[in-house]
PDB file of C-alpha atoms (C1' of nucleotides) in Angstrom:
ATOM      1  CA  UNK A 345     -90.008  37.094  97.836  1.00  0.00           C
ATOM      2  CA  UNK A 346     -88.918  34.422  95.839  1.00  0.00           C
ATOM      3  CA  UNK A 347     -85.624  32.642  95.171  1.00  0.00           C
ATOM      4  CA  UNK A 348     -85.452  34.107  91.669  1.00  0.00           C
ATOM      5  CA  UNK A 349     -85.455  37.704  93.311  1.00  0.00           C
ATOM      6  CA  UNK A 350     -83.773  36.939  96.503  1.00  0.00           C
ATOM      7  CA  UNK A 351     -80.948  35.881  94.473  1.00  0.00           C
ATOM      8  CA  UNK A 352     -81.014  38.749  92.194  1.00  0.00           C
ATOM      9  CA  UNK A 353     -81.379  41.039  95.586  1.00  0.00           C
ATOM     10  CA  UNK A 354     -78.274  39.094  97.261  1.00  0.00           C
ATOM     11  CA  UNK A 355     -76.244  38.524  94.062  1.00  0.00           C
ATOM     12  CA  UNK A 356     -75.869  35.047  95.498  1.00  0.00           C
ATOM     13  CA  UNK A 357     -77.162  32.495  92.815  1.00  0.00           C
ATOM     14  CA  UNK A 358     -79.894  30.153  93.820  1.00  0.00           C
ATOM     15  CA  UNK A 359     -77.364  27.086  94.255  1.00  0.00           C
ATOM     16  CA  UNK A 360     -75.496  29.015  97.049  1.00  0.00           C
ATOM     17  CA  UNK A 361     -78.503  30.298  99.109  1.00  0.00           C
ATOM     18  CA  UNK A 362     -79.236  26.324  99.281  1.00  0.00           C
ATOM     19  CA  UNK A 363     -75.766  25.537  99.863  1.00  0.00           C
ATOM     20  CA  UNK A 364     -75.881  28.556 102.927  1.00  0.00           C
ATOM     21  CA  UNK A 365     -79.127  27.308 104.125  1.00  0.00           C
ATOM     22  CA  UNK A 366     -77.969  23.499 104.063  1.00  0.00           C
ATOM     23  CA  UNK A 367     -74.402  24.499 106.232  1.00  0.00           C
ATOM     24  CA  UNK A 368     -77.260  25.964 108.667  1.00  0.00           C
ATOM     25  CA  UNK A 369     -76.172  29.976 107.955  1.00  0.00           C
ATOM     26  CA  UNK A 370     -79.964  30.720 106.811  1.00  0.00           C
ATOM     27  CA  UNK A 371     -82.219  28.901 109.255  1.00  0.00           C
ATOM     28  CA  UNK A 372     -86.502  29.080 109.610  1.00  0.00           C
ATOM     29  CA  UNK A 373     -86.673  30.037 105.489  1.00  0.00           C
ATOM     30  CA  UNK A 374     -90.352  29.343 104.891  1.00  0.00           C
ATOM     31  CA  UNK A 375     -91.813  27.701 102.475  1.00  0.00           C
ATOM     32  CA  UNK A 376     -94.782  28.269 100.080  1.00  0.00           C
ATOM     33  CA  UNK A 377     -97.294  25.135  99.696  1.00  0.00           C
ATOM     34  CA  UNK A 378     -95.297  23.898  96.713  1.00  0.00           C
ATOM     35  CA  UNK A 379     -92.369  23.336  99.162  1.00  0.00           C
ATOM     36  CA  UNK A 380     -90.519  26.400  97.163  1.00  0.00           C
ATOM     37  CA  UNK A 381     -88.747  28.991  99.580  1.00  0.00           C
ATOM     38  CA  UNK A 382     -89.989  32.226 100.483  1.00  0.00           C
ATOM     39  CA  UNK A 383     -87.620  34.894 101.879  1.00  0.00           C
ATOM     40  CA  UNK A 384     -88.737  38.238 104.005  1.00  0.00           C
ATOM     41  CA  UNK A 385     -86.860  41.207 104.449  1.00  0.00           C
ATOM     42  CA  UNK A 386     -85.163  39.847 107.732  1.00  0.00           C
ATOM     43  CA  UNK A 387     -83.456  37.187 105.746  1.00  0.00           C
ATOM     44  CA  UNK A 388     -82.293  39.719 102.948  1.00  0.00           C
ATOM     45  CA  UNK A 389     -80.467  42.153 106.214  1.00  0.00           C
ATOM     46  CA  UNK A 390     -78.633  38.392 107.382  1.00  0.00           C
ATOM     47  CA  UNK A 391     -77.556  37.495 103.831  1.00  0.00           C
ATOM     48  CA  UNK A 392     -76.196  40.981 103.409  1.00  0.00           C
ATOM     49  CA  UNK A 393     -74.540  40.928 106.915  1.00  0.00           C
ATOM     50  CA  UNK A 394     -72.998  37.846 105.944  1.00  0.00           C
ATOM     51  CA  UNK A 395     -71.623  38.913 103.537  1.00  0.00           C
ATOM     52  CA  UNK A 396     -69.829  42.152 105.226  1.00  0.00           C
ATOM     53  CA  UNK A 397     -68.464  39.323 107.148  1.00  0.00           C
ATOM     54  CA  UNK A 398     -67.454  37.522 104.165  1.00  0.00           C
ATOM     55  CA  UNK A 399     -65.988  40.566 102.367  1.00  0.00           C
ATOM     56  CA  UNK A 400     -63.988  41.347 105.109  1.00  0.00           C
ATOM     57  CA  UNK A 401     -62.021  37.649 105.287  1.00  0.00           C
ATOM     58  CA  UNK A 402     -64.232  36.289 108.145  1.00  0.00           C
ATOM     59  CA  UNK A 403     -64.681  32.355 106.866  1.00  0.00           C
ATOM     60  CA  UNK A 404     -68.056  30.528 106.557  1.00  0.00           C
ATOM     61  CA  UNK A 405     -67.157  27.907 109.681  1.00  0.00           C
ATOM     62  CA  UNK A 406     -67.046  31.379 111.824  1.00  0.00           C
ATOM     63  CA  UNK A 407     -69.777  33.058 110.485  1.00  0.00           C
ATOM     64  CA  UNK A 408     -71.802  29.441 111.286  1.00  0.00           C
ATOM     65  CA  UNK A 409     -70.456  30.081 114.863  1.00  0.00           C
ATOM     66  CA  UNK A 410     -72.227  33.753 114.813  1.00  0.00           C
ATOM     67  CA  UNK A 411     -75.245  32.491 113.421  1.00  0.00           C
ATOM     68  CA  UNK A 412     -75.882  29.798 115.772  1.00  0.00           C
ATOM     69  CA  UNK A 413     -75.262  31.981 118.722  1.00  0.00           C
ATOM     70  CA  UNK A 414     -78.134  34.172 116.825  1.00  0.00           C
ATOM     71  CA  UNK A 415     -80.464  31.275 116.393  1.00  0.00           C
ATOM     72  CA  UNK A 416     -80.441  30.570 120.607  1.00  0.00           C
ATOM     73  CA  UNK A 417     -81.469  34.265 120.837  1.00  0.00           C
ATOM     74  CA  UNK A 418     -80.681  37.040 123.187  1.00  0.00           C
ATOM     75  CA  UNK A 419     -79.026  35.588 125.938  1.00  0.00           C
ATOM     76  CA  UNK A 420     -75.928  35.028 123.423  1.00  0.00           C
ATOM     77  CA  UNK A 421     -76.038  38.979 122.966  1.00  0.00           C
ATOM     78  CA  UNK A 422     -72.361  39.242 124.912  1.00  0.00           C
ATOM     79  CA  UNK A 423     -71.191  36.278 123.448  1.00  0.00           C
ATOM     80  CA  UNK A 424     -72.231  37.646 119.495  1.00  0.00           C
ATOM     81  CA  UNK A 425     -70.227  41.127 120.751  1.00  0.00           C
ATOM     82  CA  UNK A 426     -67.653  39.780 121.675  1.00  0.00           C
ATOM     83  CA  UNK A 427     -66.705  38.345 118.405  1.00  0.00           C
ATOM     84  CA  UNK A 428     -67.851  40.895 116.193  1.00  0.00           C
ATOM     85  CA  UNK A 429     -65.618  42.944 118.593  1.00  0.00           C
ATOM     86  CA  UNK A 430     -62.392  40.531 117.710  1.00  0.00           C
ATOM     87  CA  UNK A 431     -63.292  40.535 114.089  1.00  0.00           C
ATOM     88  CA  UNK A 432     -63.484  44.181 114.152  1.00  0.00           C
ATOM     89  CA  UNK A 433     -60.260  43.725 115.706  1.00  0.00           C
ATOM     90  CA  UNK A 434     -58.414  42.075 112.989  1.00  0.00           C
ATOM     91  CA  UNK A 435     -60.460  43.738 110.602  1.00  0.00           C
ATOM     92  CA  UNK A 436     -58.878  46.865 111.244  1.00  0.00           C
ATOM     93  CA  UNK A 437     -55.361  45.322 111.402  1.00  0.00           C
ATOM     94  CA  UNK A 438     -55.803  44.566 108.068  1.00  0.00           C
ATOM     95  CA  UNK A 439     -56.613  47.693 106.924  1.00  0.00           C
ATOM     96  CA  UNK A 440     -53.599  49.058 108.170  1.00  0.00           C
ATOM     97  CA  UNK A 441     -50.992  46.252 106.862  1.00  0.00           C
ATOM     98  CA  UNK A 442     -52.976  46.460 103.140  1.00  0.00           C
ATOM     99  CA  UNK A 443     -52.595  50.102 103.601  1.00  0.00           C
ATOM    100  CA  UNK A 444     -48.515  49.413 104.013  1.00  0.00           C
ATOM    101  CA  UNK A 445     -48.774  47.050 101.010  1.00  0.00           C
ATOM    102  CA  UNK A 446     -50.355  49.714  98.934  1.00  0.00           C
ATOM    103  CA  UNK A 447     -47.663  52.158  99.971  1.00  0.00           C
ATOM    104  CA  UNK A 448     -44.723  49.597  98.916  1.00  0.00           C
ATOM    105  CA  UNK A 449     -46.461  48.873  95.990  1.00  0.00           C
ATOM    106  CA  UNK A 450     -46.429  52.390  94.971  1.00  0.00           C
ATOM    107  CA  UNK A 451     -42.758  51.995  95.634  1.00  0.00           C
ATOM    108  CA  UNK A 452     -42.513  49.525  92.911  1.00  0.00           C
ATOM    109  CA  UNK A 453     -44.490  51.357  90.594  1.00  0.00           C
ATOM    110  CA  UNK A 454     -42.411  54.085  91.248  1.00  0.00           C
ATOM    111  CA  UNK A 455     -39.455  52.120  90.406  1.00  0.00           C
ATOM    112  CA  UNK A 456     -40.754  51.628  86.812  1.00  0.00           C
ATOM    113  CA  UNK A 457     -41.434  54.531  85.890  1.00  0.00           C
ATOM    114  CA  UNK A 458     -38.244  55.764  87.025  1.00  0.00           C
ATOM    115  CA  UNK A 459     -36.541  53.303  85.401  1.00  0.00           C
ATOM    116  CA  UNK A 460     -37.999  53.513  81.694  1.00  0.00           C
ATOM    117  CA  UNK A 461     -35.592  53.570  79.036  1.00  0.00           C
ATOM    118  CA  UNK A 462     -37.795  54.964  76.363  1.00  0.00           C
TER     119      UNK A 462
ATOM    120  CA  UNK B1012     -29.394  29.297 102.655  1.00  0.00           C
ATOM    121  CA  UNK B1013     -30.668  26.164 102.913  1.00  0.00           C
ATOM    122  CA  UNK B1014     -34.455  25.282 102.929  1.00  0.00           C
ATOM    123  CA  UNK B1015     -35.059  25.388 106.363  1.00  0.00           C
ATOM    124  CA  UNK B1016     -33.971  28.881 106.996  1.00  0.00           C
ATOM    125  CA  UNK B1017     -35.745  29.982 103.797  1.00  0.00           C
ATOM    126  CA  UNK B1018     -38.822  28.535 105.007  1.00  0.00           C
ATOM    127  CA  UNK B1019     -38.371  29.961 108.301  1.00  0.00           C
ATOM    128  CA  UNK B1020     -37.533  33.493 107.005  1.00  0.00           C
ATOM    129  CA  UNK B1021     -40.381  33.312 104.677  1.00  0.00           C
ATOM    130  CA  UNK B1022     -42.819  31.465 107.189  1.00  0.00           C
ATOM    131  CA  UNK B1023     -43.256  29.479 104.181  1.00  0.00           C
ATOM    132  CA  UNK B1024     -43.524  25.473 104.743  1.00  0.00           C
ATOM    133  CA  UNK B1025     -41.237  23.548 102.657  1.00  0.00           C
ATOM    134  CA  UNK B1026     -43.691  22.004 100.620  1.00  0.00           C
ATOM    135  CA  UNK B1027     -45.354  25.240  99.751  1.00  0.00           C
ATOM    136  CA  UNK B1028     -42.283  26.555  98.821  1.00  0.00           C
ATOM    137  CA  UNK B1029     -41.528  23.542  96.280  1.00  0.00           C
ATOM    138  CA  UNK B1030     -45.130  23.841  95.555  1.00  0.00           C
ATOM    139  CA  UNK B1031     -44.125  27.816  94.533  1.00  0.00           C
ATOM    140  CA  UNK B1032     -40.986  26.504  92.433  1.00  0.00           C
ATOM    141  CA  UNK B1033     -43.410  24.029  90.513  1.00  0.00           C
ATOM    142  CA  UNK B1034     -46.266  25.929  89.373  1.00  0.00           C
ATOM    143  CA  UNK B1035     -43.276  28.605  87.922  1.00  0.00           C
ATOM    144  CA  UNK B1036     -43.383  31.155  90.526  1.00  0.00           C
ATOM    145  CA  UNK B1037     -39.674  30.883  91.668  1.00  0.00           C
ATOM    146  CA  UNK B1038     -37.167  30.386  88.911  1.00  0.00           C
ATOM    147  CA  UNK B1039     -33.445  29.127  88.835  1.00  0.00           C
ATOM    148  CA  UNK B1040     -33.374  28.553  92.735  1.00  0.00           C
ATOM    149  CA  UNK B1041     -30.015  27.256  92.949  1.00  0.00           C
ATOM    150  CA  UNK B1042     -29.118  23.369  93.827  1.00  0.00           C
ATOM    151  CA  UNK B1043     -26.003  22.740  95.999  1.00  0.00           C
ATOM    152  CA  UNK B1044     -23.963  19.323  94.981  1.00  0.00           C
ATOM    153  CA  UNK B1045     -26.468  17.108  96.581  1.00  0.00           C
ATOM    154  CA  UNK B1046     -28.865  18.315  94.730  1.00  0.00           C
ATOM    155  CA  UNK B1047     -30.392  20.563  97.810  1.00  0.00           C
ATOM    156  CA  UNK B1048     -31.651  24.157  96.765  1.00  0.00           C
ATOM    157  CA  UNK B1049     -29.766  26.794  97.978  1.00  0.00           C
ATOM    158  CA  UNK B1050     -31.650  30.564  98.295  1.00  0.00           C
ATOM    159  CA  UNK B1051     -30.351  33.940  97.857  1.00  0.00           C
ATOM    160  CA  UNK B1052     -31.553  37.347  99.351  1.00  0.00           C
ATOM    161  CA  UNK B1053     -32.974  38.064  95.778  1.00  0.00           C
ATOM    162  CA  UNK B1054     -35.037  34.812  96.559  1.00  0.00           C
ATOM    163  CA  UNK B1055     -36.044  36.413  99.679  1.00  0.00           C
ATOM    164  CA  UNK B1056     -37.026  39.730  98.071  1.00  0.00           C
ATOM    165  CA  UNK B1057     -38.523  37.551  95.616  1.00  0.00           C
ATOM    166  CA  UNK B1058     -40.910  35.430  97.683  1.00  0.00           C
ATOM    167  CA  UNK B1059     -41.305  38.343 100.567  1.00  0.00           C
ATOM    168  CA  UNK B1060     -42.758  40.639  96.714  1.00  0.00           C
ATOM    169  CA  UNK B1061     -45.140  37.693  96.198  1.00  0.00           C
ATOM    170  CA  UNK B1062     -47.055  37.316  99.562  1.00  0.00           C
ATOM    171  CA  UNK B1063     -47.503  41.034  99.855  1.00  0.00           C
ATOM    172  CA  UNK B1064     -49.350  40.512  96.238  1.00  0.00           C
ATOM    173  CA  UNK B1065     -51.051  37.396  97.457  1.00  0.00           C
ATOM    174  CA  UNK B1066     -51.533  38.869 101.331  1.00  0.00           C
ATOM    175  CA  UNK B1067     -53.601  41.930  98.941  1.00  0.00           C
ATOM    176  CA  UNK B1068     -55.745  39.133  97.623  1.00  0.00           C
ATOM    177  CA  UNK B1069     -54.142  38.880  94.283  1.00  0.00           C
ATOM    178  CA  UNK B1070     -54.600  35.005  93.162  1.00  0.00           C
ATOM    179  CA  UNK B1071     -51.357  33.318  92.095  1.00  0.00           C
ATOM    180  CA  UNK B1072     -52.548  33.082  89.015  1.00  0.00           C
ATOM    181  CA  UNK B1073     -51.984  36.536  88.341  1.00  0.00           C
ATOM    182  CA  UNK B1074     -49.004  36.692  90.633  1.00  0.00           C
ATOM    183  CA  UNK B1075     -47.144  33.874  88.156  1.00  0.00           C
ATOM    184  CA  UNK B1076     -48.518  36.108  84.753  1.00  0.00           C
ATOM    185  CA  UNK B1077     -46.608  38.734  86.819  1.00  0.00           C
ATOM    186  CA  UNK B1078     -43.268  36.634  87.718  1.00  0.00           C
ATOM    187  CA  UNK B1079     -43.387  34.887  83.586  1.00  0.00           C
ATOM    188  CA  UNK B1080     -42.856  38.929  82.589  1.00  0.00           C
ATOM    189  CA  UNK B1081     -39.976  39.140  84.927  1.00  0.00           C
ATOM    190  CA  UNK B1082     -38.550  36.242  83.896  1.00  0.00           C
ATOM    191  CA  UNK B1083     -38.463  37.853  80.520  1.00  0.00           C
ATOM    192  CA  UNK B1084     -36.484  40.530  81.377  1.00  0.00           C
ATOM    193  CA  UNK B1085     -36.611  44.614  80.767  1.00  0.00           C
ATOM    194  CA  UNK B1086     -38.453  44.499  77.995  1.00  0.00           C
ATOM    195  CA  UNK B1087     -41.740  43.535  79.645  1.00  0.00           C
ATOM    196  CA  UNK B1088     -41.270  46.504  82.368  1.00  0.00           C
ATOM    197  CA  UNK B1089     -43.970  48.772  81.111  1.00  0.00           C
ATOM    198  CA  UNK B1090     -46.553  45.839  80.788  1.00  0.00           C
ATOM    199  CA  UNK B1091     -45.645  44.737  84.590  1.00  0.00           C
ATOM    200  CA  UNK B1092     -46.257  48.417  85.526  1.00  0.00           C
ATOM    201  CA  UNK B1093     -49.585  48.372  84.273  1.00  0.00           C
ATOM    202  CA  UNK B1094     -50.479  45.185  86.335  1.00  0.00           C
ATOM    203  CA  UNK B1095     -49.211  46.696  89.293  1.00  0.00           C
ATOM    204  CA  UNK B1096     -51.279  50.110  88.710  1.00  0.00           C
ATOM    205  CA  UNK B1097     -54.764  47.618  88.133  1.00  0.00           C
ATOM    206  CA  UNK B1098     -53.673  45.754  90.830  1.00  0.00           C
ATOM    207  CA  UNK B1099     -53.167  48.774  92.982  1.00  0.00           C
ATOM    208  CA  UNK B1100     -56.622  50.360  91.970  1.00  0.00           C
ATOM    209  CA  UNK B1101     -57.969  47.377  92.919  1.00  0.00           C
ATOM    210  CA  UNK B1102     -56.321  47.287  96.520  1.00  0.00           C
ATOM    211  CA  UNK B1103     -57.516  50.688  96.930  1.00  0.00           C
ATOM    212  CA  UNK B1104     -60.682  50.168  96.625  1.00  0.00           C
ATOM    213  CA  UNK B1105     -60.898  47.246  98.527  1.00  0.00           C
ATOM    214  CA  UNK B1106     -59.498  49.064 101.545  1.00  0.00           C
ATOM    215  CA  UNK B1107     -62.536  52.138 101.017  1.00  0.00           C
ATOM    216  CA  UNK B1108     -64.979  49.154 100.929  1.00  0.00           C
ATOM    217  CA  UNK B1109     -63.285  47.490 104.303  1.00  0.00           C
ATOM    218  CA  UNK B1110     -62.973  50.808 105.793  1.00  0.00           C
ATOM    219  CA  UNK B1111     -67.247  50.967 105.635  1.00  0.00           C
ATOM    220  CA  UNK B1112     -67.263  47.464 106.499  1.00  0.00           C
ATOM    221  CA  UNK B1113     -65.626  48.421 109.521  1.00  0.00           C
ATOM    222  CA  UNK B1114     -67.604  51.404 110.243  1.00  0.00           C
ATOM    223  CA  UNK B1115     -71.025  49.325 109.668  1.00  0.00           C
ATOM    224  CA  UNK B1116     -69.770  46.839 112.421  1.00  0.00           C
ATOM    225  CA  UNK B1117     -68.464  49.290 114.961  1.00  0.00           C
ATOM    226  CA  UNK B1118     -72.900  50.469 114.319  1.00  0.00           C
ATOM    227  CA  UNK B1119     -73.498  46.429 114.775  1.00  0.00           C
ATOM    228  CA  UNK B1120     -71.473  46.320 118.338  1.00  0.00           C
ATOM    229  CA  UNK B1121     -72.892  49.607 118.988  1.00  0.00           C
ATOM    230  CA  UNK B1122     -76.543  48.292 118.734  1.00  0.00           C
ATOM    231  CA  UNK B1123     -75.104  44.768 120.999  1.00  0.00           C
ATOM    232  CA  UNK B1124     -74.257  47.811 123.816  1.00  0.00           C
ATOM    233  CA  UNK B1125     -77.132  49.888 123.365  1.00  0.00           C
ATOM    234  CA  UNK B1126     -79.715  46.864 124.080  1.00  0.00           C
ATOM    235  CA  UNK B1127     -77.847  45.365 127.198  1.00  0.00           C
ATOM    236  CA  UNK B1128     -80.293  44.162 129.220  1.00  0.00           C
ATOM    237  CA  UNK B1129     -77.915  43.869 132.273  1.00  0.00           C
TER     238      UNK B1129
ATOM    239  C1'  DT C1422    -102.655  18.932  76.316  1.00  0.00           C
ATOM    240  C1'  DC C1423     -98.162  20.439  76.105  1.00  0.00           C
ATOM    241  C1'  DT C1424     -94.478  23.150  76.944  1.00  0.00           C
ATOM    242  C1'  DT C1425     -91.984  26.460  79.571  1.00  0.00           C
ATOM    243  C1'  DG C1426     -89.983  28.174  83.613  1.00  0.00           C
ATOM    244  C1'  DA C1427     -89.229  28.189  88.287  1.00  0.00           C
ATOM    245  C1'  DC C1428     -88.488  25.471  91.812  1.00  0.00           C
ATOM    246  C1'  DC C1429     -87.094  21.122  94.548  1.00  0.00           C
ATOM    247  C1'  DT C1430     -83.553  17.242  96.482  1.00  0.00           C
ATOM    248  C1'  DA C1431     -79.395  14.488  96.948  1.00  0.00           C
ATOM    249  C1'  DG C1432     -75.211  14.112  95.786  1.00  0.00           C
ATOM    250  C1'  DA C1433     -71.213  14.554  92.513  1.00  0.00           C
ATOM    251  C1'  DG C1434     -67.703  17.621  90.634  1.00  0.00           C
ATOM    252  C1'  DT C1435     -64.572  21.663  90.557  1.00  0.00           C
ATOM    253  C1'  DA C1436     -60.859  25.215  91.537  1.00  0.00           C
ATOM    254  C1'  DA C1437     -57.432  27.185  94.398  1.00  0.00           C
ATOM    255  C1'  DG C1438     -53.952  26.547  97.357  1.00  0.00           C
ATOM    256  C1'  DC C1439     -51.874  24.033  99.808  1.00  0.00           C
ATOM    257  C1'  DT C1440     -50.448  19.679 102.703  1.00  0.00           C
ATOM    258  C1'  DC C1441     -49.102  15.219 103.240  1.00  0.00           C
ATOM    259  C1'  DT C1442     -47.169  10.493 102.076  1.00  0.00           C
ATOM    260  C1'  DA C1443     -43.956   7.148 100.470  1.00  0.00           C
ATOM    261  C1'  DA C1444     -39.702   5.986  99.348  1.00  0.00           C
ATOM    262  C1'  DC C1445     -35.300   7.483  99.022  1.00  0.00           C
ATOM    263  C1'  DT C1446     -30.397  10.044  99.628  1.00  0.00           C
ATOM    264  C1'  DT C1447     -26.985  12.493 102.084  1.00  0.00           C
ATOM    265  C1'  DG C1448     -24.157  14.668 105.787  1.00  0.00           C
ATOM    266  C1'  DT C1449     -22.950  14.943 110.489  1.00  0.00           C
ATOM    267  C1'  DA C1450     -22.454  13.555 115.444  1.00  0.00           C
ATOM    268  C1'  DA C1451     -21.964   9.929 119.009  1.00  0.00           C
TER     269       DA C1451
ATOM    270  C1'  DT D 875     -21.449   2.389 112.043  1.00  0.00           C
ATOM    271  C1'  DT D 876     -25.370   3.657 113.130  1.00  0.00           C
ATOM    272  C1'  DA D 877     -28.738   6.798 113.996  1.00  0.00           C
ATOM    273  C1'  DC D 878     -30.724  11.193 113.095  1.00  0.00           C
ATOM    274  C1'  DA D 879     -31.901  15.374 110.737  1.00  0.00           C
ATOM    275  C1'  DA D 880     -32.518  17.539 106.550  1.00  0.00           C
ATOM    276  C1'  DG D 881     -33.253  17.280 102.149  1.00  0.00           C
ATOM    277  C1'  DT D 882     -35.220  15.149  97.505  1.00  0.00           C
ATOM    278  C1'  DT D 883     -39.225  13.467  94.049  1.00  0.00           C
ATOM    279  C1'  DA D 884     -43.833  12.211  92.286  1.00  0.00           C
ATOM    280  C1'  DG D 885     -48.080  12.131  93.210  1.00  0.00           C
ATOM    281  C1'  DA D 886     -52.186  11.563  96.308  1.00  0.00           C
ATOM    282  C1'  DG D 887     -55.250  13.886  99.531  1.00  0.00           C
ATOM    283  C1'  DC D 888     -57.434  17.750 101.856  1.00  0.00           C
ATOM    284  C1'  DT D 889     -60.212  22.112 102.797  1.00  0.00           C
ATOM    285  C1'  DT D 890     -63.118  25.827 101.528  1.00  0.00           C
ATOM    286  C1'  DA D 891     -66.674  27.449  99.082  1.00  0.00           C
ATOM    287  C1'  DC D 892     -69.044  26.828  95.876  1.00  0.00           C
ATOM    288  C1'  DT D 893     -71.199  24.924  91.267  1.00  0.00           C
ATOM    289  C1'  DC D 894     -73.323  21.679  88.649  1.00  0.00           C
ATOM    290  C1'  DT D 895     -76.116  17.422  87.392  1.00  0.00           C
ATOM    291  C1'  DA D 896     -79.826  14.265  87.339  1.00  0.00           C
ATOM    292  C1'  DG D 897     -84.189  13.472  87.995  1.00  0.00           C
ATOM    293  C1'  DG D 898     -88.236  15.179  89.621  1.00  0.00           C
ATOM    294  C1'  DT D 899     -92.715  18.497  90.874  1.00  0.00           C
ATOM    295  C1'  DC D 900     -95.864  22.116  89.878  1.00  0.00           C
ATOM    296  C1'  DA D 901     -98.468  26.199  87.910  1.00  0.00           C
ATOM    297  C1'  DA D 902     -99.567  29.092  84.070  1.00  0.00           C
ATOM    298  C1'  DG D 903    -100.001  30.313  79.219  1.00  0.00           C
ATOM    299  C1'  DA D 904    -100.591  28.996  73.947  1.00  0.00           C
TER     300       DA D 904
END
DNA sequence: TCTTGACCTAGAGTAAGCTCTAACTTGTAA
DNA sequence: TTACAAGTTAGAGCTTACTCTAGGTCAAGA
């Protein structure tokens, strides 16, 4: 496909799929004679894996560090496990201290309403 | 207390504390003669309120529209209510989309296990 | 032919949130 | 009385992750 419709398909506009492909997140894009990018399927399941990473707090530099592991193949298979294994890790540590937040913040809340003076 | 056990307490740097106090997000911190601040436990509360917002991904932006309707006393309490209930819908559903997040990378790690070629 | 739209590159600019620097004052301990 | 630690200010600099600009190519339709 396209940029035009790999953006639309990512949600990512056309200036950050160049900007991920430039940091080396995307690598191998092809091209089309006119030198204009063609993405496959593959690359749409990476750009949407990177950004599960991303949505869950992981930062670019480490999702680089994934990626490269990726690009030398399968003999980084244990390595790649082991830190989606320690992001998991934190991952669901954060789950549990956002779901302590939301409980104090329906403290607060609670607070208000309690303490309306109409 | 002074600034160094605030910052400690708060695991706050001094300069991002003063940084805090400038952009409007702490109010009438108290100076000692020498023109040091001096904080309170209502500081404490205070800041310890504002990183559970910020640690729940709320900008400071929106933290400091919060803290200018404090500083203007009861009469903004049902308005800060209803910032707290977005912000909790908000947190809520961030923590449903983490918790799939999680469960699509415990199917990732899964996959890393499942092709082991040891 | 001419314009429109999609694409390209290199590199500059931006926003958020700090983080640090320079130059200075003040209080305490040796 | 001198050194050290802790504090102050204004303002510059940094990092992350984009986002935009300038100047260009290329293919298709009116």
């Amino acid at each position: 496909m396209n940029m035009k419709e790999f953006s639309a398909r990512t949600a990512l506009s056309a200036h950050t799929l160049r900007y991920y492909e430039k940091i080396g997140l995307l690598n191998h894009i092809h091209r089309s004679s006119n030198g204009h990018r063609f993405f496959t399927e593959k690359d749409l399941e990476w750009v949407t894996f990177i950004l599960r990473l991303k949505q869950t707090g992981m930062p670019l530099e480490s999702i680089l560090a994934y990626a490269k592991l990726r690009a030398l193949g399968k003999s980084t298979n244990q390595e790649r496990q082991t830190l989606l294994e320690q992001h998991r890790a934190k991952l669901k540590s954060r789950i549990e201290s956002e779901i302590q937040h939301l409980a104090a913040l329906d403290e607060k809340i609670e607070y208000y309403i309690l303490h309306k003076t109409s």
